[in-house]
CSV table of C-alpha atoms and ligand atoms in Angstrom, one decimal:
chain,number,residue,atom,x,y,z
A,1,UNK,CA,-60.9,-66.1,-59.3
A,2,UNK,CA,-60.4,-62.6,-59.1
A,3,UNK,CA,-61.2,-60.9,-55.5
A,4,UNK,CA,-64.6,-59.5,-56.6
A,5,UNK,CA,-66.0,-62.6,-57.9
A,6,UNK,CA,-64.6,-64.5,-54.5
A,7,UNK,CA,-66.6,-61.9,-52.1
A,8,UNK,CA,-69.6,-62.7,-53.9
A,9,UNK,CA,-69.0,-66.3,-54.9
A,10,UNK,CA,-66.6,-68.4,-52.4
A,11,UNK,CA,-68.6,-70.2,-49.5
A,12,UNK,CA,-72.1,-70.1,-51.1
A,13,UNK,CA,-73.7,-72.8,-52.8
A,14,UNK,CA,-77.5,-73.4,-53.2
A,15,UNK,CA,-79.1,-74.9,-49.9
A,16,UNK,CA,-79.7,-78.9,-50.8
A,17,UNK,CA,-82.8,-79.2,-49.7
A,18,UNK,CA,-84.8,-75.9,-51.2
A,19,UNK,CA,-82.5,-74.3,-53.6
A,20,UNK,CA,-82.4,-71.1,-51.9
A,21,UNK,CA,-79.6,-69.4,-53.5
A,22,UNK,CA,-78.3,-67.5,-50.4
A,23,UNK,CA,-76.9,-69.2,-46.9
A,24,UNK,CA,-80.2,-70.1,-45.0
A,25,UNK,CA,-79.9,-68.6,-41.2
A,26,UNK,CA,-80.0,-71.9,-39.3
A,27,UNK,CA,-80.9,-70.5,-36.0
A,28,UNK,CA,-80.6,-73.8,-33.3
A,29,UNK,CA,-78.3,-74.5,-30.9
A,30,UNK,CA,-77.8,-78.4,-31.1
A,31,UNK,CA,-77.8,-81.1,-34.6
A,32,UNK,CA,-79.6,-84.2,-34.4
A,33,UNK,CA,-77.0,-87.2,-35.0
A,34,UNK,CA,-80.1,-89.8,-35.6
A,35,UNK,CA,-78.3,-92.4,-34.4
A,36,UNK,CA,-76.0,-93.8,-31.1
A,37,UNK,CA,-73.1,-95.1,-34.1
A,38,UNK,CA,-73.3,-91.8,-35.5
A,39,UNK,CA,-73.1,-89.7,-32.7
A,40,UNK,CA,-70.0,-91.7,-31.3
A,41,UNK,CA,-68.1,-91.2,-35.1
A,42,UNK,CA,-68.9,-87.4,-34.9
A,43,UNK,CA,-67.4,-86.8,-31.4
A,44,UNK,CA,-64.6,-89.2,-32.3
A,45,UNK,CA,-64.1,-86.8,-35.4
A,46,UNK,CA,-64.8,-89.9,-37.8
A,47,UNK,CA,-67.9,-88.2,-39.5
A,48,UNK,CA,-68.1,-85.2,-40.4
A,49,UNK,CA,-71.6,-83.3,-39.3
A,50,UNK,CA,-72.4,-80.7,-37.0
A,51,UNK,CA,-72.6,-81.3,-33.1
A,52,UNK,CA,-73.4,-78.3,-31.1
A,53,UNK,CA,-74.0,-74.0,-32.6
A,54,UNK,CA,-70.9,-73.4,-30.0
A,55,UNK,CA,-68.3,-74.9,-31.9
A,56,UNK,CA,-69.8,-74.5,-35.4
A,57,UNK,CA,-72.9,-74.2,-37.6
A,58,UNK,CA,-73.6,-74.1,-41.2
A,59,UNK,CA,-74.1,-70.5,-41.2
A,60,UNK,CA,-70.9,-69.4,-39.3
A,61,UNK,CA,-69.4,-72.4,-41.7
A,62,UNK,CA,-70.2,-70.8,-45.1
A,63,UNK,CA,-68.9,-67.1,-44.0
A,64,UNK,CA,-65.7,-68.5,-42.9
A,65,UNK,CA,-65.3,-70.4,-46.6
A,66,UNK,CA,-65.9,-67.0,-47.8
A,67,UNK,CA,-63.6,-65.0,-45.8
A,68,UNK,CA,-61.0,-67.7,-46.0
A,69,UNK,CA,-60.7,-67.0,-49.9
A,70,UNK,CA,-60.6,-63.4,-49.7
A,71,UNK,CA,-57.5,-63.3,-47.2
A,72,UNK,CA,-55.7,-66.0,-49.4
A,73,UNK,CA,-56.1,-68.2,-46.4
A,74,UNK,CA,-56.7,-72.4,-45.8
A,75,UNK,CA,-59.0,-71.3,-43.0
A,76,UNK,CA,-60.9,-69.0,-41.0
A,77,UNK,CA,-62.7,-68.8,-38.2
A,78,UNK,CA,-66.0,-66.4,-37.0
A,79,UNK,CA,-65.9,-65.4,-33.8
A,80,UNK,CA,-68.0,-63.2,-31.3
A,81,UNK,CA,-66.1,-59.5,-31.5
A,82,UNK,CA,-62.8,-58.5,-32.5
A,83,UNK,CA,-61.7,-58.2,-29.3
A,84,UNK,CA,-62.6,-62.1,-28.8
A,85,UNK,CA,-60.5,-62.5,-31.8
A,86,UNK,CA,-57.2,-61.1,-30.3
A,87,UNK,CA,-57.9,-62.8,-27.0
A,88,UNK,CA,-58.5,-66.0,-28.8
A,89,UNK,CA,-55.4,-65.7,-31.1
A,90,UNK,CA,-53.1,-64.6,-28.2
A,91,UNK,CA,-54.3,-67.0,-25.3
A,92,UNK,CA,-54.2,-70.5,-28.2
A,93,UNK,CA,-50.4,-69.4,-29.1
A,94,UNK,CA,-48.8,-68.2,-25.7
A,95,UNK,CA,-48.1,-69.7,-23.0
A,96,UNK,CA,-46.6,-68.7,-19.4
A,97,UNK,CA,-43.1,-67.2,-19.4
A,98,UNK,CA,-43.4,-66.2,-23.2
A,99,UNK,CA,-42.6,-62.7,-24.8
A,100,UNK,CA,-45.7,-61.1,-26.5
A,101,UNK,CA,-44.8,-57.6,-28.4
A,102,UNK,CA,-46.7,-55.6,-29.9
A,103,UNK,CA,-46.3,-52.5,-32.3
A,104,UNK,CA,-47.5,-49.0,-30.7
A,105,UNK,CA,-50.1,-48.0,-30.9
A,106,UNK,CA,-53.1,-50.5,-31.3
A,107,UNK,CA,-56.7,-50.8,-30.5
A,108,UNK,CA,-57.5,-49.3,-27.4
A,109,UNK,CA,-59.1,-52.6,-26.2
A,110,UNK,CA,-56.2,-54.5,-27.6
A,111,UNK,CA,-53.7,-52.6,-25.9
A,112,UNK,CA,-55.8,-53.1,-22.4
A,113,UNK,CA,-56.3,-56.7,-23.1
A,114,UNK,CA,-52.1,-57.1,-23.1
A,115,UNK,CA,-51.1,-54.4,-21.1
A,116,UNK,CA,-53.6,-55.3,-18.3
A,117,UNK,CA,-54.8,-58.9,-18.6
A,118,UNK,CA,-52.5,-60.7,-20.7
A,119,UNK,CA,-49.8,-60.0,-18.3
A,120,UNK,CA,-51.6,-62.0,-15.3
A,121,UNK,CA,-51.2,-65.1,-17.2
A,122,UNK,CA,-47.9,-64.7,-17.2
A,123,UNK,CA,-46.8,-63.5,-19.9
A,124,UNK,CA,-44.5,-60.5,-20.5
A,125,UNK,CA,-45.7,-57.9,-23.1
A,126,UNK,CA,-43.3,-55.5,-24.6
A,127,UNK,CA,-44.4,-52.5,-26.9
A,128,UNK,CA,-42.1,-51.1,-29.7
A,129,UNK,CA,-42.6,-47.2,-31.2
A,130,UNK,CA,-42.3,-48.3,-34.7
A,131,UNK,CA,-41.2,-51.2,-37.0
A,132,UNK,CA,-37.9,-49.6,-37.1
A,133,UNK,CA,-37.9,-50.0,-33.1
A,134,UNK,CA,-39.1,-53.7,-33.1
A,135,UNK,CA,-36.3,-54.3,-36.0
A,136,UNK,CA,-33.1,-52.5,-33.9
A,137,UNK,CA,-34.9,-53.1,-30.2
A,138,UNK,CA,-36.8,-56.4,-30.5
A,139,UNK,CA,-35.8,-59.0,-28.0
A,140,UNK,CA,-35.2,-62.6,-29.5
A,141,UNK,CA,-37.4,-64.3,-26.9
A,142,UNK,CA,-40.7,-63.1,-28.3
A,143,UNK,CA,-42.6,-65.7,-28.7
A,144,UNK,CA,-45.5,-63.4,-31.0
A,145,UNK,CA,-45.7,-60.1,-32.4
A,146,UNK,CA,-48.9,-58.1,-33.4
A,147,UNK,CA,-49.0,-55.3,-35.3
A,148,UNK,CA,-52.1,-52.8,-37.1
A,149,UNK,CA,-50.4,-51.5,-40.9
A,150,UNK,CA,-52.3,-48.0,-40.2
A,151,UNK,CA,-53.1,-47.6,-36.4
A,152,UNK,CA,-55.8,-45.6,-34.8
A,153,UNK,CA,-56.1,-42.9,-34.2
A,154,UNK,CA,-53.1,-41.0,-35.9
A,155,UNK,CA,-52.6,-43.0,-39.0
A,156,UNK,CA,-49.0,-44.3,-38.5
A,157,UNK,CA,-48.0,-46.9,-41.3
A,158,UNK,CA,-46.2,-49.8,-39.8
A,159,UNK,CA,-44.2,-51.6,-42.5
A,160,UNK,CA,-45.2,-55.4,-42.4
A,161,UNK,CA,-42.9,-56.7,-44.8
A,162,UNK,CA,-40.3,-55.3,-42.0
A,163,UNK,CA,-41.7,-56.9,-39.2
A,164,UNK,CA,-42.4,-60.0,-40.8
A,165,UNK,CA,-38.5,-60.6,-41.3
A,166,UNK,CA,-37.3,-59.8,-38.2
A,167,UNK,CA,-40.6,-62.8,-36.9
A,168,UNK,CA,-38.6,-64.7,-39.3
A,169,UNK,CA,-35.2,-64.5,-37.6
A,170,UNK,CA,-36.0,-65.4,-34.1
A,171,UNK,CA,-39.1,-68.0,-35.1
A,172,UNK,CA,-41.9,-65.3,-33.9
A,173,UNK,CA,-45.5,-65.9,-34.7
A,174,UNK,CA,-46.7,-62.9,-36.4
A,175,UNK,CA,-50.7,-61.6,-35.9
A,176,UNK,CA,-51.5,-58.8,-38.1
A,177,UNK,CA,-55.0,-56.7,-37.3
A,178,UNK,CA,-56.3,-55.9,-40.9
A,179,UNK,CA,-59.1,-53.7,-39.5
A,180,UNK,CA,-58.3,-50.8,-41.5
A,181,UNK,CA,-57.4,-52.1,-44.7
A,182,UNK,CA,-59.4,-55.2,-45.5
A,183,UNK,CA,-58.5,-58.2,-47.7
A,184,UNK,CA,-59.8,-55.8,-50.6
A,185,UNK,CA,-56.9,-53.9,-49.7
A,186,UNK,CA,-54.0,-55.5,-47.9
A,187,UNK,CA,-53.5,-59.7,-47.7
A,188,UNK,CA,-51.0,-59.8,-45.2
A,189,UNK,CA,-50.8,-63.6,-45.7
A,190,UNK,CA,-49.1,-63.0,-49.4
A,191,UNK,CA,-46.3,-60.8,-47.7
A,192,UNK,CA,-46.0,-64.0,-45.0
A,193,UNK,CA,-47.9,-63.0,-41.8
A,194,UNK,CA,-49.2,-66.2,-39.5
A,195,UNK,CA,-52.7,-64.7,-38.9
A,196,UNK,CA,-54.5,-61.9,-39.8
A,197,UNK,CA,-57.7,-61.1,-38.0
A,198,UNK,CA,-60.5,-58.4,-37.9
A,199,UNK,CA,-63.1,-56.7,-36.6
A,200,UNK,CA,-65.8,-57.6,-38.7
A,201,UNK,CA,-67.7,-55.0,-36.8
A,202,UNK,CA,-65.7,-52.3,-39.3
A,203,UNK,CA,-65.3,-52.2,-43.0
A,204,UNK,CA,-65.9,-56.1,-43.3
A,205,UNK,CA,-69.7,-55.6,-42.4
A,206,UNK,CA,-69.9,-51.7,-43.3
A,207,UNK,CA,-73.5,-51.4,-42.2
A,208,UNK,CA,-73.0,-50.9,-38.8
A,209,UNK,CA,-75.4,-53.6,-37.4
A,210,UNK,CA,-73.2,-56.4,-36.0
A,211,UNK,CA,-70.3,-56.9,-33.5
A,212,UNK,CA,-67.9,-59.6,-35.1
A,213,UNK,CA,-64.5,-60.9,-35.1
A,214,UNK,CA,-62.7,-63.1,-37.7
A,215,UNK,CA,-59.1,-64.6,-37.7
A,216,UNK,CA,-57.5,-66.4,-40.7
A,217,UNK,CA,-54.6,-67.9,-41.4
A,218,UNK,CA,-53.4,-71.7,-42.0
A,219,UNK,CA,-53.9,-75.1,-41.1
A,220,UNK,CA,-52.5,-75.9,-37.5
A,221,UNK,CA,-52.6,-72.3,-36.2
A,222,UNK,CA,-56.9,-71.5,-37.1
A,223,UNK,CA,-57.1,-74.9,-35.6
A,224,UNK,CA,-55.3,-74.3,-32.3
A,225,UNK,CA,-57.2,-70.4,-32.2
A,226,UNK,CA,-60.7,-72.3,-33.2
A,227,UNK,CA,-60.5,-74.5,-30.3
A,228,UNK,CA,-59.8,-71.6,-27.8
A,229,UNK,CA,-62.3,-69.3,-28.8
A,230,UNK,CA,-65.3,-71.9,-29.2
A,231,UNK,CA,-64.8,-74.1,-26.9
A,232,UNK,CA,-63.4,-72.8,-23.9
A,233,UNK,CA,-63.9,-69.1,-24.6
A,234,UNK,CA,-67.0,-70.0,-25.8
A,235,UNK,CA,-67.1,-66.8,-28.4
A,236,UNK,CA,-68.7,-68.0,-31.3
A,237,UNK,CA,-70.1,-65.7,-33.9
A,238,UNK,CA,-74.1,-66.0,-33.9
A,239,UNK,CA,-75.9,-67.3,-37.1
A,240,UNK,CA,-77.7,-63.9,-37.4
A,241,UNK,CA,-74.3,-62.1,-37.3
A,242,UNK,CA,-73.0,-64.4,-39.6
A,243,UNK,CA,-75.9,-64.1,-41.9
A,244,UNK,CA,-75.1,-60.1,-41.8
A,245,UNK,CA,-71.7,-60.4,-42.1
A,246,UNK,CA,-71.8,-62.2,-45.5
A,247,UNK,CA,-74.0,-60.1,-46.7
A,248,UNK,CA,-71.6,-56.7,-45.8
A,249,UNK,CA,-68.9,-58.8,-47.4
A,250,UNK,CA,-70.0,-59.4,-50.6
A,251,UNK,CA,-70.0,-55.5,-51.1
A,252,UNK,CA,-67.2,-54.6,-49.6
A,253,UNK,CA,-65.1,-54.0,-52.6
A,254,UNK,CA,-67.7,-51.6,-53.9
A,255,UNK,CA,-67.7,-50.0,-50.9
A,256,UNK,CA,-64.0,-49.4,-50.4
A,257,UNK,CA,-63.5,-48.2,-54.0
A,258,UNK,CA,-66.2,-45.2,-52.6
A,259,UNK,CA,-64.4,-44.6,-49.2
A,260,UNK,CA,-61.3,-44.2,-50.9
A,261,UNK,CA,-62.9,-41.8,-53.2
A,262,UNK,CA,-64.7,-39.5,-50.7
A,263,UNK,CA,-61.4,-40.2,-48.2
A,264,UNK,CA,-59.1,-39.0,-50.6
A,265,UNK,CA,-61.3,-36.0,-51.6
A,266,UNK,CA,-61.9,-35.0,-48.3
A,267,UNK,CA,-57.9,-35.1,-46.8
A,268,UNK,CA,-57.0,-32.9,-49.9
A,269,UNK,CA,-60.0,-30.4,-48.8
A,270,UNK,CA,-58.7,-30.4,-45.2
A,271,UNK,CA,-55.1,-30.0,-46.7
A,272,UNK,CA,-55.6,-26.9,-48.6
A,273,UNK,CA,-57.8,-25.6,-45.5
A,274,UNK,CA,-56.1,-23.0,-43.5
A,275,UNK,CA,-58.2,-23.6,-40.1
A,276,UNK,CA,-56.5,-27.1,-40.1
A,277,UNK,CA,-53.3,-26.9,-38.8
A,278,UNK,CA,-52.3,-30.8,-39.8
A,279,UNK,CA,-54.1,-33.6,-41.5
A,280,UNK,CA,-53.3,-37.2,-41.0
A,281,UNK,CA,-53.7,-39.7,-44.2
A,282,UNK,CA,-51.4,-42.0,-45.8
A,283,UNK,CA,-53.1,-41.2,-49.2
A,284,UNK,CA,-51.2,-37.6,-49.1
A,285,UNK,CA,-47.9,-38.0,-50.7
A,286,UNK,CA,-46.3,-35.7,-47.8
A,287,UNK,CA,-47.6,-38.2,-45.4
A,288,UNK,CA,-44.7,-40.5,-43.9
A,289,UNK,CA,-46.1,-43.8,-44.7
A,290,UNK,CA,-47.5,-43.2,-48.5
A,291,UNK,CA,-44.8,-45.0,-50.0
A,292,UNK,CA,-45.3,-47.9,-47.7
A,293,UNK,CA,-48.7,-48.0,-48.6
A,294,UNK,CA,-48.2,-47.3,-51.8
A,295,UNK,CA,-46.0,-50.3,-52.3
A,296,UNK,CA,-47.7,-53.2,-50.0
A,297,UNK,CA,-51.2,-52.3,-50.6
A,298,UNK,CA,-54.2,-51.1,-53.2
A,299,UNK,CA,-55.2,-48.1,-51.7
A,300,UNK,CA,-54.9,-45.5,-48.2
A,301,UNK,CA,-58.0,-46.8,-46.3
A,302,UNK,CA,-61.2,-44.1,-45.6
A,303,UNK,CA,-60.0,-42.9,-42.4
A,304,UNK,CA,-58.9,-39.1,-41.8
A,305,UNK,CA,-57.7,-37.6,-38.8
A,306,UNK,CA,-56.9,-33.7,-38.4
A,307,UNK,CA,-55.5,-31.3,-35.8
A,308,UNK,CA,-57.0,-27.9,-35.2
A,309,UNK,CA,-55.7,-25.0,-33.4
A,310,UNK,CA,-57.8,-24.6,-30.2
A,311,UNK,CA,-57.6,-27.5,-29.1
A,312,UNK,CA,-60.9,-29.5,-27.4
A,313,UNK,CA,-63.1,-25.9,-28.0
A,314,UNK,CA,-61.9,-25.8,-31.0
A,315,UNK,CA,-62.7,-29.7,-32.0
A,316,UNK,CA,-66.1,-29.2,-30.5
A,317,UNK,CA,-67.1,-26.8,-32.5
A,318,UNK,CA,-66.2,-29.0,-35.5
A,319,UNK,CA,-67.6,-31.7,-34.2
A,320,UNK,CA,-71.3,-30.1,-33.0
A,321,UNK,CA,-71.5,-28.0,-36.1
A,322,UNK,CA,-71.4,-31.3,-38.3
A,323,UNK,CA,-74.4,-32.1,-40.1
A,324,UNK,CA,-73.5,-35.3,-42.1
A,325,UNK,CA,-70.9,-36.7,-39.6
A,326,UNK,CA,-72.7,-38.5,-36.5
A,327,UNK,CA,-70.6,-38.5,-33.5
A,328,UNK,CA,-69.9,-41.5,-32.6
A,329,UNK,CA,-67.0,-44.5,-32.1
A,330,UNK,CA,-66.7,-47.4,-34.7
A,331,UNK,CA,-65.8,-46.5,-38.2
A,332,UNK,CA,-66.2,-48.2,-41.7
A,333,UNK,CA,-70.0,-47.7,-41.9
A,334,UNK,CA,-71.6,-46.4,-45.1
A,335,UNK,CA,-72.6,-43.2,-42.7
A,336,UNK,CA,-69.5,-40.8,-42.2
A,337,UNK,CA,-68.4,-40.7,-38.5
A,338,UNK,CA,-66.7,-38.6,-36.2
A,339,UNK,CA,-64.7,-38.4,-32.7
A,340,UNK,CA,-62.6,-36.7,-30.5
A,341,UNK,CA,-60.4,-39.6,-29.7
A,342,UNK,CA,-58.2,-37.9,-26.4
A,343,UNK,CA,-61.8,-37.4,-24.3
A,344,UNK,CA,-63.5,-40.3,-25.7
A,345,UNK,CA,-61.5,-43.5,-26.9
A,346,UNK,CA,-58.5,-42.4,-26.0
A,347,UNK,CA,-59.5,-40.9,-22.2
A,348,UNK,CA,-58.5,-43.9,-19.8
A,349,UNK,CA,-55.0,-43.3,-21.4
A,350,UNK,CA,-52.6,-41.0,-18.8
A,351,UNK,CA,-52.2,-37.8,-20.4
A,352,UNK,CA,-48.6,-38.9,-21.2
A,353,UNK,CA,-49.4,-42.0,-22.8
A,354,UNK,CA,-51.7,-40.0,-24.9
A,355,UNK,CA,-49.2,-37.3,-25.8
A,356,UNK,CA,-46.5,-40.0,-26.6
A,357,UNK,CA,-49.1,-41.5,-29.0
A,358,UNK,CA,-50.0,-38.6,-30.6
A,359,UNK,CA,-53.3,-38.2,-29.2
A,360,UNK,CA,-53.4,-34.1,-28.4
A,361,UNK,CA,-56.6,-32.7,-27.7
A,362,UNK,CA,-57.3,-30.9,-31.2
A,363,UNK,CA,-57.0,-34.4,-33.2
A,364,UNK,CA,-60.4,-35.3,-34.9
A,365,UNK,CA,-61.0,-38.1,-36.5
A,366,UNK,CA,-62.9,-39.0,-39.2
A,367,UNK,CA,-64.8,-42.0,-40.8
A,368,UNK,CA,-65.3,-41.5,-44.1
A,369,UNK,CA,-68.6,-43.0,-45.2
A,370,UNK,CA,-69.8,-43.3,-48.9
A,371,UNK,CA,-71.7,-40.0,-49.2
A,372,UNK,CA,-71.0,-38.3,-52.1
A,373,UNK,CA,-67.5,-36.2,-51.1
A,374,UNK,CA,-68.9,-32.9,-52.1
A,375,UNK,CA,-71.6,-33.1,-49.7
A,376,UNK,CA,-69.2,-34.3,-46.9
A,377,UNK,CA,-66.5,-31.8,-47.8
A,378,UNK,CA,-69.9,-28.7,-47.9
A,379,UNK,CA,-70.3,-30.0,-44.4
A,380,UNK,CA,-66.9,-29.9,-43.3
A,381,UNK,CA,-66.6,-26.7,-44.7
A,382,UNK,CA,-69.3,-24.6,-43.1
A,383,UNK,CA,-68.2,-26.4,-40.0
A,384,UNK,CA,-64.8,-24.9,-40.5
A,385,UNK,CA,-66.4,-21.7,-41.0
A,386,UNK,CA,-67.4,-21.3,-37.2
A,387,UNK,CA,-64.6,-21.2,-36.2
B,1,PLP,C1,-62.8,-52.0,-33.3
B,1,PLP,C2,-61.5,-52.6,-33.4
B,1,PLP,C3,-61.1,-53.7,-32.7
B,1,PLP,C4,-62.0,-54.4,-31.7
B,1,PLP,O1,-63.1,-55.0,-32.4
B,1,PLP,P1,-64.6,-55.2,-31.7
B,1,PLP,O2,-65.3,-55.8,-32.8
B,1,PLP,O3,-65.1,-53.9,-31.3
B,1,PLP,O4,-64.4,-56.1,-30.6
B,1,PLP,C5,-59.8,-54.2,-32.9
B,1,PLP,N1,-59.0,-53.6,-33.7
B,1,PLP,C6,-59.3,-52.5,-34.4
B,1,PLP,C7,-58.3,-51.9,-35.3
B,1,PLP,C8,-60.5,-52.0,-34.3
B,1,PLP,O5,-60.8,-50.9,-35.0
C-alpha cells in the first residue's frame, strides 16, 4: 500500500465487540487474565493478552502497528516523550566502557542527556562537526552513532547514506532522529539505519496537544529498547496520547504537502528580502545540503531559520511585531511558530558552543504552519518593515 493509504489504514481494525471503526481509548491500568492457568501462560509469554497499561495496551498497540508501516519497519514502540525515546534507545544498546557519537548539533535535550548524563554511566560520548568529520575522524570503537538529517536550529543536512556506511565498517548501531522530516518524507530504514525515532510531539501529531516519543526499527533491537523504556524506565506512552497521536498521523501527509508549500514560499520571500542578511533552508538550491535532500528524501521539511542585521534588537522586533507567528518553542503545529533560539533554546549553551554551532544572536527561527503563505509572508513582511 502506498504511504497515504498506510497512515490512514495500517493498525486499525473495527473494535470486536461494538464495531466502532476507530481505536477505542482503553483507559485502565491492569487486564483481567480470568483465570490462575491463564495468568501463569501470559507472564510465561505462552498466551498472548495484555498484563499491565505499563508495558502495553491496546491503544498504544494499534498506534505502533501504524507507525511501524509508515517507517518500513517490523516494530515500533510508543513511548512517553522524545526525549524518553533517546534515553530508552541509548541506555537498552550501550553499555559501560562503550563509544557513543553523535553528529553536531542535535536536540538541545539530546545533546544534555549525552553530554551530561550518559557519560556517568560510563560511557564515553564523542561529537563529530559533520558527516564528513565522523567519516575521516570517527574512532572504530563506537559502539552507536546518532545523527538528525536537518538539525535544529541552523538547518545543516547530515548525509545518512554517509554515515550509515562508515556504521557499517566498524559494526556501529546507527539511531537516526526523523523529527524533522517524517516517514512521509525520509525512511531512514530503506537507506539502512538500525532505529529511527521521533518526537511525536512535532510533525507526527501536528496539533500541538501531546508530548510523545516513538522508536522503530527491527526485530531484536525494538525488543531490547521496549523492555527498557516500559519496564524499568517506566515511560510508556498514555492511551489518551496514543489516541491523539493516531489521529495527527493519519493526516500527516496532507499536512506536510502544506508546510512544504507555505515553507518553501516563505524562504524564497525572506531570500529576495533585503532586511534579511541570510536565510537558512535546504529547499533553496544555494543552500549546502539541497542536493542531499534532494536525492535521499521527498521534500525540504517546513522549518526556516534567518539572520538579521542587529542582532537580538533587531530579532525582537521581528519577533514582537509578528501577528500570525506565536512565540513559542516546539514546531510542526498547524499554527506557525517562532523563536529566538541563542536566548531561549539555545541559552544554557556557553556562548562559544553557541557560536561554533551557528547559533548568533540574529538567527530566527521559524515553524512554518499551514496558513495560507501569503498571509504568513503579509505578516512577515510588515514585520520586516519596522525595522
Ligand atoms: C523536540 C525534539 C526532541 C525531544 O522530544 P520531546 O518530545 O520534547 O521529548 C528530540 N529531537 C528533536 C529533533 C526535537 O525537535
Amino acid at each position: 500500500m502506498k504511504f497515504r493509504t498506510l497512515a490512514i489504514h495500517a493498525g486499525q481494525q473495527p473494535d470486536p465487540s461494538t464495531g466502532a471503526l476507530n481505536t477505542p481509548v482503553y483507559l485502565t491500568s491492569t487486564f483481567s487474565y480470568g483465570t490462575a492457568a491463564e495468568g501463569q501462560a501470559r507472564f510465561a509469554g505462552q498466551n498472548p493478552g495484555y498484563i499491565y497499561s505499563r508495558m502495553g495496551n491496546p491503544t498504544s498497540s494499534a498506534l505502533e502497528q501504524k507507525l511501524a508501516a509508515m517507517e518500513g519497519a517490523d516494530e515500533a514502540v510508543v513511548v512517553a516523550s522524545g526525549m524518553a525515546a533517546i534515553s530508552s534507545i541509548v541506555y537498552a544498546l550501550t553499555q559501560q566502557g562503550d563509544e557513543v557519537a553523535f553528529i553536531d548539533p542535535v536536540y538541545g535535550g539530546t545533546d544534555a542527556f549525552l553530554r551530561n548524563t550518559l557519560v556517568r554511566a560510563g560511557i564515553k560520548v564523542t561529537s563529530y562537526s559533520s558527516d564528513d568529520d565522523f567519516v575521516a575522524n570517527h574512532s572504530a570503537n563506537t559502539r552507536l552513532v546518532l545523527w538528525e538529517p536537518i538539525t535544529n536550529p541552523t538547518l545543516k543536512v547530515i548525509d545518512s547514506r554517509k554515515i550509515v556506511a562508515v556504521a557499517r565498517d566498524i559494526g556501529a548501531i546507527t539511531v537516526c532522529d526523523n523529527t524533522f522530516l517524517t516517514p512521509y518524507l525520509f525512511r531512514p530504514l530503506e537507506l539502512g539505519v538500525d532505529v529511527v525515532m521521533h518526537s511525536g510531539t512535532k510533525y507526527l501529531c501536528g496539533h500541538g496537544d501531546i508530548i510523545a516519543g516513538v522508536v522503530a526499527g527491527n526485530g531484536p533491537l525494538i525488543q531490547r529498547i521496549r523492555t527498557i523504556a516500559l519496564k524499568h524506565i517506566g515511560a510508556p506512552m498514555g492511551p489518551q496520547e496514543a489516541y491523539l497521536l493516531q489521529r495527527g498521523v493519519k493526516t500527516l501527509p496532507l499536512r506536510m504537502d502544506a508546510h512544504l508549500i507555505a515553507a518553501q514560499k516563505v524562504a524564497e520571500f525572506l531570500a529576495a528580502h533585503p532586511k534579511v542578511e541570510k536565510v537558512f533552508f535546504p529547499g533553496l538550491p544555494e543552500h549546502p545540503g539541497h542536493q542531499v535532500i534532494k536525492d535521499t528524501a521527498g521534500g525540504f521539511g517546513g522549518m526556516v531559520a534567518l539572520e538579521l542585521a542587529g542582532g537580538f534588537a533587531a530579532a525582537a522586533t521581528l519577533l514582537d511585531n509578528l501577528t500570525l507567528f506565536a512565540q513559542a518553542v516546539s514546531l510542526g503545529d498547524l499554527e506557525s511558530l517562532a523563536c529566538h533560539p541563542a536566548s531561549t533554546t539555545h541559552a544554557a549553551m556557553t556562548a562559544a558552543d553557541r557560536a561554533k554551532a551557528g547559533v548568533t544572536d540574529k538567527l530566527v527561527r521559524l515553524s512554518i504552519g499551514v496558513e495560507d503563505a501569503d498571509d504568513l509572508i503579509a505578516d512577515l513582511s510588515q514585520a520586516l518593515d519596522l525595522l
